[in-house]
């Protein structure tokens, strides 16, 4: 069955596209959720009249997605999670947790359903996820789950310096 999409439908197309879908999918999901219209002669004629407005919105969406990609792509975000022994998490990292971390650290909002976790993240460390922004525009985001190893080294460093200073003092006292 041919339908006219009223918005982006992942894997099918965007607003104004005429696509072929299963009849049951159209009648049970797309039409009730106002995501598509049947591709009748009258609806196609209306689509042609609105084509200019649709193209303007499409250009704006692509520009917004590219700008958002510049902000997100290649950045590292810290996900604070309870970590047990051997780096195992109590639970797993969810899309909502990632979306909240992006909002808090980078200052931009991303819908949680646009964050693609290929598999459940159940270990601490550095992980990479894909954020689909619009159609083929996607960004790669690095997640640091748990406390990063650099912070642990920095925390231990003052103690190590204190031990070295004490050893130096003892050596100086012994030499005198």
Short mmCIF file of C-alpha atoms in Angstrom, two decimals:
data_model
loop_
_atom_site.label_atom_id
_atom_site.label_comp_id
_atom_site.label_asym_id
_atom_site.label_seq_id
_atom_site.Cartn_x
_atom_site.Cartn_y
_atom_site.Cartn_z
CA UNK A 1 0.00 0.00 0.00
CA UNK A 2 1.35 3.45 -0.91
CA UNK A 3 1.26 6.15 1.77
CA UNK A 4 2.46 9.74 2.13
CA UNK A 5 4.59 10.19 5.24
CA UNK A 6 3.78 13.17 7.48
CA UNK A 7 7.03 12.93 9.42
CA UNK A 8 10.27 10.97 9.57
CA UNK A 9 9.86 7.20 9.74
CA UNK A 10 13.12 5.41 10.43
CA UNK A 11 14.14 3.17 7.57
CA UNK A 12 11.35 4.39 5.27
CA UNK A 13 11.74 8.12 4.63
CA UNK A 14 10.86 11.60 5.72
CA UNK A 15 8.01 14.09 5.49
CA UNK A 16 6.36 14.17 2.08
CA UNK A 17 7.86 10.92 0.82
CA UNK A 18 5.54 8.46 -0.90
CA UNK A 19 6.52 4.97 0.25
CA UNK A 20 5.26 1.43 -0.01
CA UNK A 21 4.31 -0.21 3.30
CA UNK A 22 2.30 -3.22 4.40
CA UNK A 23 -1.43 -2.53 4.55
CA UNK A 24 -1.74 -3.67 8.16
CA UNK A 25 1.16 -1.43 9.23
CA UNK A 26 -0.49 1.54 7.57
CA UNK A 27 -3.99 0.91 8.91
CA UNK A 28 -3.03 -0.17 12.42
CA UNK A 29 -0.07 2.11 13.15
CA UNK A 30 0.62 4.91 10.68
CA UNK A 31 -2.94 6.21 10.14
CA UNK A 32 -4.10 6.13 13.81
CA UNK A 33 -0.88 7.85 14.94
CA UNK A 34 -1.20 10.46 12.18
CA UNK A 35 2.16 9.56 10.73
CA UNK A 36 0.90 9.01 7.17
CA UNK A 37 -1.96 9.53 4.75
CA UNK A 38 -3.13 7.16 2.01
CA UNK A 39 -1.53 8.06 -1.34
CA UNK A 40 -4.77 8.95 -3.15
CA UNK A 41 -4.89 11.32 -6.14
CA UNK A 42 -6.28 14.12 -3.97
CA UNK A 43 -3.66 13.69 -1.25
CA UNK A 44 -0.85 13.57 -3.81
CA UNK A 45 -2.16 16.81 -5.37
CA UNK A 46 -2.17 18.48 -1.94
CA UNK A 47 1.34 17.19 -1.34
CA UNK A 48 2.57 18.84 -4.55
CA UNK A 49 1.10 22.15 -3.39
CA UNK A 50 2.87 21.87 -0.02
CA UNK A 51 6.17 20.61 -1.48
CA UNK A 52 7.88 24.05 -1.19
CA UNK A 53 7.09 24.31 2.55
CA UNK A 54 8.23 20.74 3.14
CA UNK A 55 11.56 21.43 1.39
CA UNK A 56 12.15 24.54 3.57
CA UNK A 57 11.52 22.51 6.74
CA UNK A 58 13.79 19.74 5.46
CA UNK A 59 16.67 22.18 4.90
CA UNK A 60 16.22 23.54 8.45
CA UNK A 61 16.12 20.06 9.97
CA UNK A 62 19.31 19.04 8.16
CA UNK A 63 21.08 22.23 9.27
CA UNK A 64 19.97 21.69 12.88
CA UNK A 65 21.12 18.06 12.78
CA UNK A 66 24.53 19.06 11.38
CA UNK A 67 24.94 21.69 14.10
CA UNK A 68 24.01 19.16 16.78
CA UNK A 69 26.46 16.67 15.28
CA UNK A 70 29.26 19.24 15.65
CA UNK A 71 28.45 19.55 19.36
CA UNK A 72 28.17 15.82 20.08
CA UNK A 73 30.53 14.03 17.67
CA UNK A 74 33.65 12.63 19.33
CA UNK A 75 32.88 14.03 22.79
CA UNK A 76 33.17 12.00 25.99
CA UNK A 77 30.35 12.03 28.54
CA UNK A 78 30.61 10.65 32.09
CA UNK A 79 27.90 8.23 33.21
CA UNK A 80 27.93 7.91 36.99
CA UNK A 81 26.91 4.36 37.88
CA UNK A 82 27.47 2.03 40.80
CA UNK A 83 30.33 -0.29 39.95
CA UNK A 84 30.97 -3.55 41.75
CA UNK A 85 34.05 -5.69 41.85
CA UNK A 86 35.84 -6.40 38.59
CA UNK A 87 34.15 -3.42 36.89
CA UNK A 88 30.65 -4.92 36.71
CA UNK A 89 27.74 -2.49 37.02
CA UNK A 90 24.74 -2.99 39.25
CA UNK A 91 22.24 -2.93 36.38
CA UNK A 92 23.09 -1.40 33.02
CA UNK A 93 23.35 1.96 31.27
CA UNK A 94 20.08 3.01 29.60
CA UNK A 95 19.25 5.42 26.77
CA UNK A 96 17.64 7.75 29.31
CA UNK A 97 20.83 7.88 31.39
CA UNK A 98 22.85 8.75 28.28
CA UNK A 99 20.34 11.43 27.19
CA UNK A 100 20.44 13.00 30.68
CA UNK A 101 24.26 12.98 30.69
CA UNK A 102 24.36 14.67 27.27
CA UNK A 103 21.95 17.34 28.49
CA UNK A 104 23.91 17.96 31.71
CA UNK A 105 27.44 17.94 30.27
CA UNK A 106 27.04 19.20 26.69
CA UNK A 107 23.95 21.38 27.18
CA UNK A 108 21.92 19.92 24.30
CA UNK A 109 18.82 17.76 24.34
CA UNK A 110 18.70 14.50 22.43
CA UNK A 111 15.67 12.22 22.34
CA UNK A 112 16.47 8.97 24.13
CA UNK A 113 15.14 6.90 21.23
CA UNK A 114 17.79 8.42 18.93
CA UNK A 115 20.59 6.90 21.06
CA UNK A 116 21.55 3.49 19.71
CA UNK A 117 23.05 1.11 22.24
CA UNK A 118 24.10 -1.92 20.19
CA UNK A 119 24.25 -4.05 23.29
CA UNK A 120 23.62 -3.54 26.99
CA UNK A 121 26.43 -1.66 28.72
CA UNK A 122 27.09 -3.57 31.93
CA UNK A 123 30.78 -2.87 32.54
CA UNK A 124 32.69 0.22 33.57
CA UNK A 125 35.12 1.87 31.19
CA UNK A 126 34.96 3.64 27.86
CA UNK A 127 32.15 2.71 25.45
CA UNK A 128 31.10 4.17 22.08
CA UNK A 129 27.46 4.72 21.08
CA UNK A 130 25.81 6.09 17.95
CA UNK A 131 23.34 8.99 18.10
CA UNK A 132 21.07 9.16 15.04
CA UNK A 133 20.18 12.80 14.61
CA UNK A 134 18.22 12.93 11.33
CA UNK A 135 18.02 10.41 8.50
CA UNK A 136 21.64 9.51 7.66
CA UNK A 137 23.17 12.16 9.94
CA UNK A 138 24.65 10.47 13.01
CA UNK A 139 27.26 11.26 15.64
CA UNK A 140 29.57 9.04 17.66
CA UNK A 141 29.64 9.64 21.39
CA UNK A 142 32.05 8.15 23.92
CA UNK A 143 30.69 7.15 27.32
CA UNK A 144 32.94 6.91 30.36
CA UNK A 145 31.00 4.61 32.66
CA UNK A 146 31.99 4.82 36.31
CA UNK A 147 34.98 6.83 37.52
CA UNK A 148 37.72 7.28 34.91
CA UNK A 149 41.11 5.74 35.66
CA UNK A 150 42.78 9.16 35.32
CA UNK A 151 40.93 10.50 38.38
CA UNK A 152 42.01 7.52 40.47
CA UNK A 153 45.64 8.13 39.54
CA UNK A 154 45.29 11.83 40.36
CA UNK A 155 43.76 11.00 43.74
CA UNK A 156 46.62 8.60 44.53
CA UNK A 157 49.27 11.06 43.33
CA UNK A 158 49.23 13.36 46.44
CA UNK A 159 49.65 10.33 48.67
CA UNK A 160 52.59 9.11 46.58
CA UNK A 161 54.17 12.58 46.71
CA UNK A 162 53.76 12.67 50.50
CA UNK A 163 55.44 9.27 50.83
CA UNK A 164 58.31 10.41 48.57
CA UNK A 165 58.69 13.63 50.58
CA UNK A 166 58.87 11.66 53.84
CA UNK A 167 61.46 9.33 52.33
CA UNK A 168 63.50 12.32 51.16
CA UNK A 169 63.37 13.86 54.68
CA UNK A 170 64.46 10.59 56.26
CA UNK A 171 67.35 10.35 53.78
CA UNK A 172 68.36 13.94 54.56
CA UNK A 173 68.17 13.34 58.33
CA UNK A 174 70.20 10.14 58.02
CA UNK A 175 72.89 11.96 56.00
CA UNK A 176 73.26 14.66 58.69
#
